[in-house]
Amino acid sequence: MSNKYVEMGMRSPVNLTWEVTLACNLRCNHCLSSSGEKACNELSTAEALDLVEQLHTARVFQVNFGGGEPFIRPDFEEILAACHARGIMTCISTNGTLITAELVNRLATNPLVAIQVSLDGARRETCDAVRGDGVFDAAIAAVKLLAATKIPASINTVLTTHNASEIPAMHDLARSLGVSLRVSRFRPSGRGADNWESLRPTPAQLLTFSDWLAKSGDVRTGDSFFSLTTQERQGLGLNLCGAAKLTCCVSPTGHMYPCAFLQSDRFEAGDLRVKKFQEIWDTSEIYASFRNLRIHSCEECTRFDQCHGGCPAVAWHLKNDINGGDPECLERCVTSIADNRLDLAA
Protein backbone atom coordinates (compact mmCIF):
# COMPACT_ATOMS: atom_id res chain seq x y z
CA MET A 1 0.00 0.00 0.00
CA SER A 2 1.54 3.32 -1.06
CA ASN A 3 2.35 6.15 1.33
CA LYS A 4 0.21 8.40 -0.84
CA TYR A 5 -2.81 6.19 -0.23
CA VAL A 6 -2.17 6.10 3.52
CA GLU A 7 -2.19 9.89 3.54
CA MET A 8 -5.59 9.91 1.79
CA GLY A 9 -7.18 7.88 4.57
CA MET A 10 -9.05 4.59 4.80
CA ARG A 11 -7.33 1.39 3.65
CA SER A 12 -10.81 0.00 2.99
CA PRO A 13 -14.38 1.26 3.26
CA VAL A 14 -16.04 1.14 6.67
CA ASN A 15 -19.17 -0.05 4.93
CA LEU A 16 -20.39 -0.53 1.41
CA THR A 17 -23.64 -0.92 -0.47
CA TRP A 18 -23.96 -4.19 -2.37
CA GLU A 19 -26.91 -4.38 -4.71
CA VAL A 20 -27.12 -8.14 -5.02
CA THR A 21 -29.80 -8.17 -7.72
CA LEU A 22 -31.87 -5.84 -9.87
CA ALA A 23 -34.82 -8.23 -9.66
CA CYS A 24 -37.76 -6.80 -7.74
CA ASN A 25 -41.43 -7.59 -7.32
CA LEU A 26 -42.28 -3.87 -7.12
CA ARG A 27 -41.85 -0.92 -9.49
CA CYS A 28 -41.49 2.03 -7.11
CA ASN A 29 -41.64 5.47 -8.72
CA HIS A 30 -38.49 6.71 -7.01
CA CYS A 31 -36.31 3.59 -7.40
CA LEU A 32 -32.66 4.63 -7.65
CA SER A 33 -31.80 1.72 -9.94
CA SER A 34 -34.97 1.24 -12.03
CA SER A 35 -35.07 -2.29 -10.65
CA GLY A 36 -37.57 -4.84 -11.87
CA GLU A 37 -36.03 -7.56 -14.01
CA LYS A 38 -32.86 -9.41 -13.04
CA ALA A 39 -29.77 -7.92 -14.67
CA CYS A 40 -27.91 -9.95 -17.28
CA ASN A 41 -24.82 -11.65 -15.92
CA GLU A 42 -25.33 -10.99 -12.21
CA LEU A 43 -22.62 -12.38 -9.94
CA SER A 44 -22.94 -16.12 -9.44
CA THR A 45 -23.08 -17.69 -5.99
CA ALA A 46 -19.41 -18.64 -6.22
CA GLU A 47 -18.44 -15.11 -7.30
CA ALA A 48 -20.53 -13.57 -4.52
CA LEU A 49 -18.97 -15.81 -1.87
CA ASP A 50 -15.51 -14.98 -3.19
CA LEU A 51 -16.33 -11.29 -2.85
CA VAL A 52 -17.32 -11.87 0.78
CA GLU A 53 -13.85 -13.36 1.35
CA GLN A 54 -12.27 -10.32 -0.27
CA LEU A 55 -14.31 -7.95 1.91
CA HIS A 56 -13.25 -9.90 4.99
CA THR A 57 -9.60 -9.67 3.96
CA ALA A 58 -10.05 -5.92 3.39
CA ARG A 59 -11.57 -5.66 6.88
CA VAL A 60 -14.83 -4.09 5.72
CA PHE A 61 -16.95 -3.65 8.83
CA GLN A 62 -20.47 -3.67 7.37
CA VAL A 63 -22.24 -4.53 4.13
CA ASN A 64 -25.54 -2.81 3.35
CA PHE A 65 -27.51 -5.10 1.05
CA GLY A 66 -29.97 -3.63 -1.40
CA GLY A 67 -31.28 -4.12 -4.89
CA GLY A 68 -33.78 -4.71 -6.33
CA GLU A 69 -35.26 -6.82 -3.59
CA PRO A 70 -32.47 -8.86 -1.94
CA PHE A 71 -34.75 -11.64 -0.75
CA ILE A 72 -35.73 -12.44 -4.34
CA ARG A 73 -32.22 -13.77 -4.93
CA PRO A 74 -32.34 -17.53 -4.17
CA ASP A 75 -28.88 -17.68 -2.60
CA PHE A 76 -29.15 -14.47 -0.59
CA GLU A 77 -29.29 -16.18 2.79
CA GLU A 78 -26.15 -18.12 1.83
CA ILE A 79 -24.37 -14.84 1.07
CA LEU A 80 -25.59 -13.42 4.37
CA ALA A 81 -24.36 -16.47 6.27
CA ALA A 82 -20.93 -16.13 4.68
CA CYS A 83 -20.72 -12.52 5.84
CA HIS A 84 -21.77 -13.42 9.36
CA ALA A 85 -19.29 -16.31 9.51
CA ARG A 86 -16.55 -13.76 8.79
CA GLY A 87 -17.82 -11.34 11.42
CA ILE A 88 -19.12 -8.81 8.90
CA MET A 89 -22.12 -6.78 10.06
CA THR A 90 -25.01 -6.67 7.59
CA CYS A 91 -27.96 -4.36 7.05
CA ILE A 92 -30.67 -5.39 4.60
CA SER A 93 -32.91 -2.92 2.80
CA THR A 94 -36.13 -4.66 1.83
CA ASN A 95 -39.61 -3.71 0.69
CA GLY A 96 -40.95 -6.14 3.30
CA THR A 97 -43.36 -7.98 1.03
CA LEU A 98 -41.36 -11.22 1.16
CA ILE A 99 -40.78 -11.18 4.92
CA THR A 100 -42.35 -14.21 6.61
CA ALA A 101 -42.31 -15.47 10.19
CA GLU A 102 -40.11 -18.38 9.12
CA LEU A 103 -37.58 -16.06 7.47
CA VAL A 104 -37.50 -13.75 10.49
CA ASN A 105 -36.93 -16.70 12.82
CA ARG A 106 -33.94 -17.81 10.73
CA LEU A 107 -32.44 -14.32 10.64
CA ALA A 108 -33.02 -13.70 14.34
CA THR A 109 -30.45 -16.33 15.28
CA ASN A 110 -27.60 -14.05 14.21
CA PRO A 111 -26.69 -10.84 16.08
CA LEU A 112 -24.86 -9.38 13.06
CA VAL A 113 -27.95 -8.59 10.97
CA ALA A 114 -30.16 -5.49 10.91
CA ILE A 115 -33.12 -4.86 8.61
CA GLN A 116 -34.76 -1.72 7.33
CA VAL A 117 -38.17 -1.92 5.71
CA SER A 118 -39.14 0.69 3.14
CA LEU A 119 -42.32 2.65 3.79
CA ASP A 120 -43.08 5.90 2.02
CA GLY A 121 -45.90 7.41 4.00
CA ALA A 122 -47.71 7.32 7.30
CA ARG A 123 -50.93 6.73 5.41
CA ARG A 124 -51.72 3.74 3.24
CA GLU A 125 -52.77 5.99 0.35
CA THR A 126 -49.50 7.95 0.35
CA CYS A 127 -47.25 4.90 0.46
CA ASP A 128 -49.13 2.78 -2.06
CA ALA A 129 -49.20 5.64 -4.58
CA VAL A 130 -45.41 5.31 -4.79
CA ARG A 131 -44.83 1.61 -4.11
CA GLY A 132 -48.00 -0.15 -5.30
CA ASP A 133 -51.33 -1.34 -3.94
CA GLY A 134 -51.13 -3.36 -0.74
CA VAL A 135 -47.47 -2.58 -0.03
CA PHE A 136 -48.20 -0.43 3.04
CA ASP A 137 -50.02 -3.25 4.82
CA ALA A 138 -47.38 -5.82 3.83
CA ALA A 139 -44.56 -3.59 5.07
CA ILE A 140 -46.31 -2.91 8.39
CA ALA A 141 -46.81 -6.65 8.87
CA ALA A 142 -43.10 -7.21 8.20
CA VAL A 143 -42.09 -4.53 10.70
CA LYS A 144 -44.29 -6.12 13.37
CA LEU A 145 -42.64 -9.51 12.80
CA LEU A 146 -39.19 -7.96 13.10
CA ALA A 147 -40.07 -5.87 16.14
CA ALA A 148 -41.03 -9.02 18.01
CA THR A 149 -37.41 -10.25 17.78
CA LYS A 150 -34.01 -8.91 18.79
CA ILE A 151 -33.21 -7.92 15.19
CA PRO A 152 -32.44 -4.18 15.02
CA ALA A 153 -35.21 -2.99 12.73
CA SER A 154 -36.16 0.34 11.25
CA ILE A 155 -38.53 1.96 8.83
CA ASN A 156 -36.83 3.71 5.93
CA THR A 157 -38.67 6.43 4.06
CA VAL A 158 -37.57 8.50 1.09
CA LEU A 159 -38.52 12.14 1.51
CA THR A 160 -40.71 13.30 -1.40
CA THR A 161 -43.10 16.18 -1.92
CA HIS A 162 -46.03 13.82 -1.28
CA ASN A 163 -44.92 12.51 2.11
CA ALA A 164 -43.00 15.53 3.47
CA SER A 165 -45.89 16.57 5.69
CA GLU A 166 -46.18 13.01 7.07
CA ILE A 167 -42.61 12.63 8.34
CA PRO A 168 -43.48 13.49 11.97
CA ALA A 169 -46.33 10.97 11.76
CA MET A 170 -43.88 8.42 10.32
CA HIS A 171 -41.73 9.02 13.38
CA ASP A 172 -44.71 8.38 15.64
CA LEU A 173 -45.64 5.28 13.66
CA ALA A 174 -42.14 3.83 13.97
CA ARG A 175 -42.12 4.46 17.71
CA SER A 176 -45.53 2.85 18.11
CA LEU A 177 -44.22 -0.26 16.34
CA GLY A 178 -41.08 -0.38 18.47
CA VAL A 179 -38.58 0.41 15.70
CA SER A 180 -36.53 3.42 14.63
CA LEU A 181 -37.00 5.76 11.66
CA ARG A 182 -34.48 6.47 8.92
CA VAL A 183 -35.17 9.17 6.35
CA SER A 184 -33.35 9.02 3.02
CA ARG A 185 -32.96 11.71 0.44
CA PHE A 186 -34.70 11.45 -2.92
CA ARG A 187 -32.10 11.68 -5.68
CA PRO A 188 -32.68 11.88 -9.45
CA SER A 189 -31.21 8.45 -10.21
CA GLY A 190 -32.75 5.48 -12.00
CA ARG A 191 -36.54 5.60 -12.10
CA GLY A 192 -36.29 8.54 -9.74
CA ALA A 193 -34.86 10.60 -12.59
CA ASP A 194 -37.98 9.94 -14.66
CA ASN A 195 -40.22 11.15 -11.83
CA TRP A 196 -37.96 13.84 -10.41
CA GLU A 197 -40.18 16.84 -11.07
CA SER A 198 -43.32 15.20 -9.68
CA LEU A 199 -41.66 13.78 -6.54
CA ARG A 200 -38.92 16.22 -5.52
CA PRO A 201 -39.60 18.13 -2.30
CA THR A 202 -39.97 21.88 -2.59
CA PRO A 203 -37.37 24.20 -0.98
CA ALA A 204 -39.94 25.09 1.68
CA GLN A 205 -40.50 21.40 2.47
CA LEU A 206 -36.75 20.81 2.71
CA LEU A 207 -36.36 23.72 5.13
CA THR A 208 -39.26 22.49 7.25
CA PHE A 209 -37.73 19.03 7.33
CA SER A 210 -34.35 20.46 8.27
CA ASP A 211 -35.87 22.32 11.23
CA TRP A 212 -37.73 19.19 12.37
CA LEU A 213 -34.64 17.03 11.95
CA ALA A 214 -32.63 19.34 14.22
CA LYS A 215 -35.09 18.52 17.02
CA SER A 216 -35.27 14.79 16.32
CA GLY A 217 -31.98 13.29 17.45
CA ASP A 218 -33.15 9.69 17.25
CA VAL A 219 -33.98 9.90 13.53
CA ARG A 220 -31.19 8.51 11.35
CA THR A 221 -30.25 9.85 7.92
CA GLY A 222 -26.81 8.41 7.15
CA ASP A 223 -25.13 10.92 4.84
CA SER A 224 -28.37 11.66 2.99
CA PHE A 225 -29.07 15.09 4.43
CA PHE A 226 -25.76 16.57 5.52
CA SER A 227 -26.45 19.36 2.99
CA LEU A 228 -29.53 20.26 5.07
CA THR A 229 -28.14 19.55 8.51
CA THR A 230 -28.32 22.39 10.98
CA GLN A 231 -25.59 23.25 13.45
CA GLU A 232 -27.60 21.62 16.25
CA ARG A 233 -27.46 18.22 14.57
CA GLN A 234 -24.02 18.34 13.00
CA GLY A 235 -22.36 16.13 15.59
CA LEU A 236 -24.77 13.25 14.92
CA GLY A 237 -23.55 12.36 11.46
CA LEU A 238 -21.32 13.07 8.49
CA ASN A 239 -20.77 16.57 7.20
CA LEU A 240 -19.37 15.57 3.84
CA CYS A 241 -19.87 12.97 1.12
CA GLY A 242 -18.44 9.59 2.13
CA ALA A 243 -18.26 8.15 -1.41
CA ALA A 244 -14.87 6.48 -2.07
CA LYS A 245 -13.70 7.66 1.35
CA LEU A 246 -15.82 5.72 3.84
CA THR A 247 -18.06 3.79 1.50
CA CYS A 248 -18.61 2.58 -2.06
CA CYS A 249 -21.08 0.55 -4.12
CA VAL A 250 -20.97 -2.88 -5.75
CA SER A 251 -23.50 -3.53 -8.51
CA PRO A 252 -25.30 -6.85 -9.16
CA THR A 253 -22.85 -7.53 -12.00
CA GLY A 254 -19.75 -6.87 -9.91
CA HIS A 255 -18.91 -3.35 -11.02
CA MET A 256 -17.76 -0.87 -8.39
CA TYR A 257 -18.88 2.76 -8.14
CA PRO A 258 -18.44 5.65 -5.68
CA CYS A 259 -22.04 5.31 -4.47
CA ALA A 260 -25.35 3.72 -5.39
CA PHE A 261 -26.57 6.91 -7.07
CA LEU A 262 -23.68 7.10 -9.55
CA GLN A 263 -23.93 3.69 -11.22
CA SER A 264 -23.04 4.69 -14.74
CA ASP A 265 -20.12 4.05 -17.10
CA ARG A 266 -18.82 7.54 -16.34
CA PHE A 267 -18.22 6.59 -12.70
CA GLU A 268 -17.24 2.92 -12.95
CA ALA A 269 -14.23 2.36 -10.67
CA GLY A 270 -13.54 -1.22 -11.70
CA ASP A 271 -14.86 -4.68 -12.51
CA LEU A 272 -14.54 -7.38 -9.84
CA ARG A 273 -14.36 -10.01 -12.55
CA VAL A 274 -11.15 -8.36 -13.76
CA LYS A 275 -9.54 -6.99 -10.58
CA LYS A 276 -9.70 -7.71 -6.87
CA PHE A 277 -11.71 -5.52 -4.52
CA GLN A 278 -8.67 -4.14 -2.69
CA GLU A 279 -6.88 -3.27 -5.92
CA ILE A 280 -9.87 -1.31 -7.20
CA TRP A 281 -10.27 0.50 -3.87
CA ASP A 282 -6.56 1.36 -3.76
CA THR A 283 -5.87 2.32 -7.38
CA SER A 284 -9.10 3.49 -9.05
CA GLU A 285 -8.75 6.91 -10.68
CA ILE A 286 -12.46 7.48 -10.14
CA TYR A 287 -12.11 6.87 -6.42
CA ALA A 288 -9.03 9.10 -6.27
CA SER A 289 -11.00 11.91 -7.92
CA PHE A 290 -13.70 11.68 -5.24
CA ARG A 291 -11.14 11.58 -2.43
CA ASN A 292 -9.58 14.75 -3.80
CA LEU A 293 -12.90 16.43 -4.64
CA ARG A 294 -13.13 20.02 -3.43
CA ILE A 295 -16.21 22.13 -4.15
CA HIS A 296 -14.42 25.45 -4.51
CA SER A 297 -17.56 27.29 -5.60
CA CYS A 298 -19.01 26.69 -2.12
CA GLU A 299 -15.97 27.61 -0.03
CA GLU A 300 -17.16 31.15 0.70
CA CYS A 301 -20.53 29.93 1.98
CA THR A 302 -21.12 30.32 5.72
CA ARG A 303 -22.26 26.68 5.85
CA PHE A 304 -19.26 25.19 4.04
CA ASP A 305 -17.85 23.56 7.17
CA GLN A 306 -21.20 21.83 7.68
CA CYS A 307 -21.71 20.29 4.23
CA HIS A 308 -18.56 20.88 2.11
CA GLY A 309 -20.63 21.38 -1.02
CA GLY A 310 -23.26 18.73 -0.43
CA CYS A 311 -24.01 15.65 -2.55
CA PRO A 312 -21.94 15.22 -5.74
CA ALA A 313 -24.50 12.73 -7.10
CA VAL A 314 -27.29 15.32 -7.07
CA ALA A 315 -24.94 17.90 -8.57
CA TRP A 316 -24.09 15.45 -11.35
CA HIS A 317 -27.64 14.43 -12.17
CA LEU A 318 -29.01 17.98 -12.14
CA LYS A 319 -26.01 20.01 -13.35
CA ASN A 320 -23.79 17.41 -15.06
CA ASP A 321 -20.96 18.58 -12.80
CA ILE A 322 -19.81 16.91 -9.57
CA ASN A 323 -17.80 20.05 -8.80
CA GLY A 324 -20.76 22.39 -8.96
CA GLY A 325 -22.20 22.18 -5.47
CA ASP A 326 -25.45 20.63 -4.31
CA PRO A 327 -28.47 22.35 -5.94
CA GLU A 328 -30.60 21.48 -2.89
CA CYS A 329 -28.38 22.64 -0.02
CA LEU A 330 -29.86 24.56 2.90
CA GLU A 331 -28.44 27.88 1.71
CA ARG A 332 -29.87 27.48 -1.78
CA CYS A 333 -33.29 26.56 -0.34
CA VAL A 334 -33.32 29.81 1.65
CA THR A 335 -32.25 31.79 -1.42
CA SER A 336 -34.87 30.11 -3.61
CA ILE A 337 -37.68 30.94 -1.20
CA ALA A 338 -36.49 34.55 -0.89
CA ASP A 339 -36.32 34.92 -4.69
CA ASN A 340 -39.86 33.54 -5.04
CA ARG A 341 -41.12 36.05 -2.51
CA LEU A 342 -39.48 38.89 -4.42
CA ASP A 343 -41.04 37.67 -7.65
CA LEU A 344 -44.48 37.60 -6.04
CA ALA A 345 -44.02 41.08 -4.60
CA ALA A 346 -42.87 42.56 -7.91
C-alpha positions as a printed NumPy array, in Angstrom:
array([[  0.   ,   0.   ,   0.   ],
       [  1.538,   3.317,  -1.055],
       [  2.347,   6.153,   1.328],
       [  0.213,   8.4  ,  -0.839],
       [ -2.809,   6.192,  -0.23 ],
       [ -2.171,   6.103,   3.523],
       [ -2.193,   9.895,   3.538],
       [ -5.586,   9.908,   1.791],
       [ -7.178,   7.881,   4.573],
       [ -9.047,   4.586,   4.803],
       [ -7.327,   1.391,   3.647],
       [-10.805,  -0.002,   2.986],
       [-14.383,   1.264,   3.261],
       [-16.042,   1.14 ,   6.671],
       [-19.171,  -0.052,   4.927],
       [-20.391,  -0.529,   1.406],
       [-23.639,  -0.925,  -0.471],
       [-23.959,  -4.191,  -2.366],
       [-26.915,  -4.377,  -4.706],
       [-27.12 ,  -8.141,  -5.02 ],
       [-29.796,  -8.166,  -7.724],
       [-31.868,  -5.842,  -9.875],
       [-34.817,  -8.232,  -9.656],
       [-37.762,  -6.797,  -7.745],
       [-41.433,  -7.591,  -7.325],
       [-42.276,  -3.866,  -7.117],
       [-41.855,  -0.921,  -9.49 ],
       [-41.492,   2.029,  -7.105],
       [-41.643,   5.466,  -8.721],
       [-38.49 ,   6.711,  -7.011],
       [-36.311,   3.586,  -7.395],
       [-32.661,   4.633,  -7.652],
       [-31.802,   1.718,  -9.944],
       [-34.975,   1.241, -12.027],
       [-35.069,  -2.287, -10.655],
       [-37.569,  -4.842, -11.871],
       [-36.03 ,  -7.557, -14.011],
       [-32.863,  -9.407, -13.043],
       [-29.766,  -7.923, -14.666],
       [-27.913,  -9.946, -17.279],
       [-24.819, -11.654, -15.918],
       [-25.329, -10.99 , -12.209],
       [-22.62 , -12.376,  -9.937],
       [-22.939, -16.121,  -9.444],
       [-23.084, -17.688,  -5.992],
       [-19.411, -18.637,  -6.218],
       [-18.442, -15.111,  -7.297],
       [-20.531, -13.565,  -4.521],
       [-18.974, -15.806,  -1.873],
       [-15.508, -14.981,  -3.189],
       [-16.335, -11.286,  -2.846],
       [-17.323, -11.869,   0.782],
       [-13.852, -13.356,   1.351],
       [-12.274, -10.316,  -0.266],
       [-14.311,  -7.953,   1.906],
       [-13.25 ,  -9.902,   4.994],
       [ -9.6  ,  -9.668,   3.96 ],
       [-10.046,  -5.916,   3.391],
       [-11.573,  -5.66 ,   6.881],
       [-14.828,  -4.092,   5.722],
       [-16.952,  -3.645,   8.834],
       [-20.472,  -3.67 ,   7.371],
       [-22.243,  -4.529,   4.129],
       [-25.543,  -2.808,   3.349],
       [-27.51 ,  -5.097,   1.047],
       [-29.974,  -3.635,  -1.401],
       [-31.278,  -4.122,  -4.894],
       [-33.782,  -4.711,  -6.326],
       [-35.256,  -6.825,  -3.586],
       [-32.465,  -8.856,  -1.942],
       [-34.753, -11.641,  -0.751],
       [-35.726, -12.441,  -4.339],
       [-32.219, -13.772,  -4.927],
       [-32.342, -17.534,  -4.173],
       [-28.877, -17.684,  -2.6  ],
       [-29.146, -14.466,  -0.593],
       [-29.294, -16.182,   2.789],
       [-26.154, -18.124,   1.833],
       [-24.37 , -14.843,   1.072],
       [-25.592, -13.42 ,   4.37 ],
       [-24.362, -16.475,   6.273],
       [-20.927, -16.135,   4.682],
       [-20.722, -12.516,   5.841],
       [-21.766, -13.423,   9.357],
       [-19.286, -16.308,   9.509],
       [-16.55 , -13.756,   8.791],
       [-17.817, -11.336,  11.423],
       [-19.119,  -8.808,   8.903],
       [-22.116,  -6.78 ,  10.055],
       [-25.014,  -6.67 ,   7.585],
       [-27.96 ,  -4.364,   7.051],
       [-30.666,  -5.394,   4.6  ],
       [-32.908,  -2.918,   2.798],
       [-36.132,  -4.663,   1.825],
       [-39.611,  -3.706,   0.69 ],
       [-40.95 ,  -6.143,   3.3  ],
       [-43.361,  -7.979,   1.032],
       [-41.358, -11.225,   1.156],
       [-40.781, -11.183,   4.917],
       [-42.355, -14.215,   6.614],
       [-42.312, -15.474,  10.19 ],
       [-40.109, -18.382,   9.123],
       [-37.581, -16.058,   7.469],
       [-37.505, -13.752,  10.493],
       [-36.926, -16.702,  12.815],
       [-33.943, -17.809,  10.729],
       [-32.441, -14.32 ,  10.642],
       [-33.023, -13.701,  14.336],
       [-30.451, -16.329,  15.285],
       [-27.6  , -14.055,  14.21 ],
       [-26.687, -10.842,  16.078],
       [-24.861,  -9.38 ,  13.063],
       [-27.946,  -8.585,  10.974],
       [-30.158,  -5.489,  10.906],
       [-33.116,  -4.861,   8.613],
       [-34.761,  -1.718,   7.329],
       [-38.173,  -1.921,   5.715],
       [-39.138,   0.695,   3.141],
       [-42.322,   2.65 ,   3.795],
       [-43.08 ,   5.901,   2.018],
       [-45.9  ,   7.411,   3.996],
       [-47.711,   7.324,   7.299],
       [-50.929,   6.735,   5.415],
       [-51.718,   3.736,   3.239],
       [-52.772,   5.987,   0.352],
       [-49.502,   7.946,   0.345],
       [-47.254,   4.896,   0.46 ],
       [-49.132,   2.784,  -2.056],
       [-49.2  ,   5.636,  -4.577],
       [-45.409,   5.306,  -4.793],
       [-44.834,   1.613,  -4.112],
       [-47.995,  -0.15 ,  -5.305],
       [-51.332,  -1.34 ,  -3.937],
       [-51.134,  -3.363,  -0.742],
       [-47.475,  -2.581,  -0.03 ],
       [-48.195,  -0.431,   3.036],
       [-50.019,  -3.247,   4.818],
       [-47.384,  -5.822,   3.834],
       [-44.562,  -3.59 ,   5.071],
       [-46.307,  -2.91 ,   8.39 ],
       [-46.813,  -6.654,   8.87 ],
       [-43.098,  -7.214,   8.199],
       [-42.09 ,  -4.532,  10.699],
       [-44.291,  -6.116,  13.365],
       [-42.643,  -9.505,  12.798],
       [-39.188,  -7.963,  13.099],
       [-40.074,  -5.865,  16.138],
       [-41.028,  -9.022,  18.01 ],
       [-37.415, -10.253,  17.78 ],
       [-34.008,  -8.911,  18.787],
       [-33.208,  -7.92 ,  15.193],
       [-32.439,  -4.178,  15.021],
       [-35.211,  -2.989,  12.735],
       [-36.16 ,   0.335,  11.247],
       [-38.53 ,   1.964,   8.827],
       [-36.831,   3.713,   5.933],
       [-38.675,   6.433,   4.065],
       [-37.566,   8.502,   1.088],
       [-38.524,  12.14 ,   1.509],
       [-40.713,  13.304,  -1.396],
       [-43.104,  16.177,  -1.925],
       [-46.025,  13.816,  -1.279],
       [-44.92 ,  12.511,   2.113],
       [-42.997,  15.529,   3.466],
       [-45.887,  16.572,   5.693],
       [-46.184,  13.009,   7.071],
       [-42.61 ,  12.632,   8.341],
       [-43.479,  13.495,  11.973],
       [-46.331,  10.971,  11.763],
       [-43.877,   8.424,  10.318],
       [-41.729,   9.022,  13.382],
       [-44.706,   8.383,  15.643],
       [-45.642,   5.277,  13.657],
       [-42.138,   3.833,  13.97 ],
       [-42.124,   4.456,  17.713],
       [-45.528,   2.845,  18.109],
       [-44.223,  -0.263,  16.343],
       [-41.082,  -0.383,  18.466],
       [-38.581,   0.414,  15.7  ],
       [-36.532,   3.423,  14.631],
       [-37.   ,   5.756,  11.665],
       [-34.481,   6.465,   8.924],
       [-35.172,   9.167,   6.345],
       [-33.346,   9.022,   3.024],
       [-32.955,  11.714,   0.438],
       [-34.697,  11.451,  -2.922],
       [-32.104,  11.676,  -5.681],
       [-32.679,  11.876,  -9.453],
       [-31.213,   8.451, -10.213],
       [-32.75 ,   5.481, -12.   ],
       [-36.544,   5.597, -12.104],
       [-36.291,   8.538,  -9.742],
       [-34.863,  10.604, -12.595],
       [-37.982,   9.936, -14.66 ],
       [-40.22 ,  11.148, -11.828],
       [-37.964,  13.835, -10.407],
       [-40.179,  16.836, -11.069],
       [-43.316,  15.199,  -9.676],
       [-41.662,  13.784,  -6.538],
       [-38.917,  16.219,  -5.524],
       [-39.605,  18.128,  -2.3  ],
       [-39.968,  21.885,  -2.586],
       [-37.367,  24.203,  -0.984],
       [-39.941,  25.086,   1.681],
       [-40.501,  21.403,   2.472],
       [-36.75 ,  20.812,   2.711],
       [-36.356,  23.719,   5.126],
       [-39.259,  22.493,   7.254],
       [-37.73 ,  19.026,   7.33 ],
       [-34.347,  20.461,   8.269],
       [-35.869,  22.318,  11.226],
       [-37.727,  19.19 ,  12.37 ],
       [-34.637,  17.032,  11.955],
       [-32.635,  19.337,  14.223],
       [-35.091,  18.524,  17.02 ],
       [-35.274,  14.792,  16.325],
       [-31.982,  13.292,  17.446],
       [-33.152,   9.686,  17.255],
       [-33.978,   9.896,  13.534],
       [-31.194,   8.508,  11.349],
       [-30.255,   9.85 ,   7.92 ],
       [-26.811,   8.414,   7.146],
       [-25.133,  10.917,   4.842],
       [-28.373,  11.66 ,   2.989],
       [-29.073,  15.086,   4.431],
       [-25.76 ,  16.568,   5.519],
       [-26.454,  19.358,   2.994],
       [-29.532,  20.255,   5.065],
       [-28.137,  19.546,   8.512],
       [-28.32 ,  22.393,  10.982],
       [-25.586,  23.255,  13.454],
       [-27.599,  21.62 ,  16.246],
       [-27.463,  18.223,  14.568],
       [-24.021,  18.336,  13.002],
       [-22.362,  16.129,  15.593],
       [-24.77 ,  13.249,  14.923],
       [-23.554,  12.363,  11.456],
       [-21.322,  13.07 ,   8.491],
       [-20.772,  16.568,   7.2  ],
       [-19.37 ,  15.567,   3.837],
       [-19.869,  12.97 ,   1.123],
       [-18.435,   9.593,   2.127],
       [-18.263,   8.153,  -1.411],
       [-14.871,   6.48 ,  -2.068],
       [-13.696,   7.66 ,   1.352],
       [-15.821,   5.723,   3.839],
       [-18.058,   3.786,   1.497],
       [-18.613,   2.578,  -2.064],
       [-21.077,   0.549,  -4.124],
       [-20.974,  -2.881,  -5.753],
       [-23.505,  -3.532,  -8.505],
       [-25.301,  -6.85 ,  -9.156],
       [-22.85 ,  -7.53 , -11.999],
       [-19.745,  -6.875,  -9.907],
       [-18.907,  -3.354, -11.019],
       [-17.761,  -0.871,  -8.394],
       [-18.883,   2.764,  -8.138],
       [-18.444,   5.647,  -5.684],
       [-22.042,   5.314,  -4.474],
       [-25.354,   3.717,  -5.39 ],
       [-26.569,   6.913,  -7.067],
       [-23.684,   7.102,  -9.548],
       [-23.931,   3.693, -11.217],
       [-23.043,   4.695, -14.743],
       [-20.12 ,   4.047, -17.096],
       [-18.816,   7.537, -16.34 ],
       [-18.217,   6.589, -12.698],
       [-17.237,   2.923, -12.947],
       [-14.229,   2.364, -10.673],
       [-13.54 ,  -1.217, -11.702],
       [-14.863,  -4.684, -12.512],
       [-14.538,  -7.384,  -9.836],
       [-14.358, -10.011, -12.546],
       [-11.151,  -8.364, -13.76 ],
       [ -9.541,  -6.991, -10.582],
       [ -9.705,  -7.711,  -6.874],
       [-11.711,  -5.518,  -4.521],
       [ -8.673,  -4.141,  -2.686],
       [ -6.876,  -3.27 ,  -5.922],
       [ -9.867,  -1.309,  -7.195],
       [-10.269,   0.498,  -3.871],
       [ -6.561,   1.361,  -3.765],
       [ -5.872,   2.317,  -7.375],
       [ -9.1  ,   3.487,  -9.053],
       [ -8.746,   6.907, -10.675],
       [-12.459,   7.476, -10.136],
       [-12.111,   6.871,  -6.416],
       [ -9.033,   9.102,  -6.274],
       [-10.996,  11.905,  -7.917],
       [-13.702,  11.681,  -5.236],
       [-11.139,  11.576,  -2.426],
       [ -9.583,  14.748,  -3.804],
       [-12.901,  16.43 ,  -4.639],
       [-13.134,  20.02 ,  -3.426],
       [-16.213,  22.126,  -4.147],
       [-14.416,  25.448,  -4.508],
       [-17.559,  27.29 ,  -5.599],
       [-19.014,  26.691,  -2.12 ],
       [-15.971,  27.611,  -0.028],
       [-17.163,  31.145,   0.7  ],
       [-20.529,  29.928,   1.976],
       [-21.12 ,  30.319,   5.723],
       [-22.257,  26.682,   5.847],
       [-19.255,  25.19 ,   4.038],
       [-17.849,  23.562,   7.173],
       [-21.197,  21.827,   7.676],
       [-21.708,  20.294,   4.234],
       [-18.562,  20.875,   2.105],
       [-20.633,  21.384,  -1.016],
       [-23.262,  18.725,  -0.432],
       [-24.008,  15.651,  -2.548],
       [-21.941,  15.217,  -5.741],
       [-24.498,  12.731,  -7.104],
       [-27.289,  15.317,  -7.07 ],
       [-24.94 ,  17.898,  -8.568],
       [-24.086,  15.451, -11.35 ],
       [-27.637,  14.432, -12.173],
       [-29.005,  17.983, -12.136],
       [-26.015,  20.005, -13.347],
       [-23.79 ,  17.413, -15.056],
       [-20.959,  18.579, -12.801],
       [-19.806,  16.912,  -9.568],
       [-17.795,  20.047,  -8.799],
       [-20.759,  22.392,  -8.963],
       [-22.204,  22.182,  -5.474],
       [-25.45 ,  20.628,  -4.313],
       [-28.465,  22.352,  -5.936],
       [-30.599,  21.478,  -2.887],
       [-28.384,  22.638,  -0.021],
       [-29.865,  24.561,   2.901],
       [-28.443,  27.885,   1.708],
       [-29.873,  27.478,  -1.783],
       [-33.288,  26.558,  -0.335],
       [-33.32 ,  29.809,   1.65 ],
       [-32.248,  31.792,  -1.415],
       [-34.872,  30.112,  -3.607],
       [-37.681,  30.939,  -1.201],
       [-36.486,  34.547,  -0.886],
       [-36.323,  34.916,  -4.688],
       [-39.856,  33.537,  -5.04 ],
       [-41.125,  36.05 ,  -2.511],
       [-39.482,  38.887,  -4.424],
       [-41.042,  37.667,  -7.652],
       [-44.483,  37.598,  -6.037],
       [-44.015,  41.077,  -4.596],
       [-42.87 ,  42.559,  -7.912]])
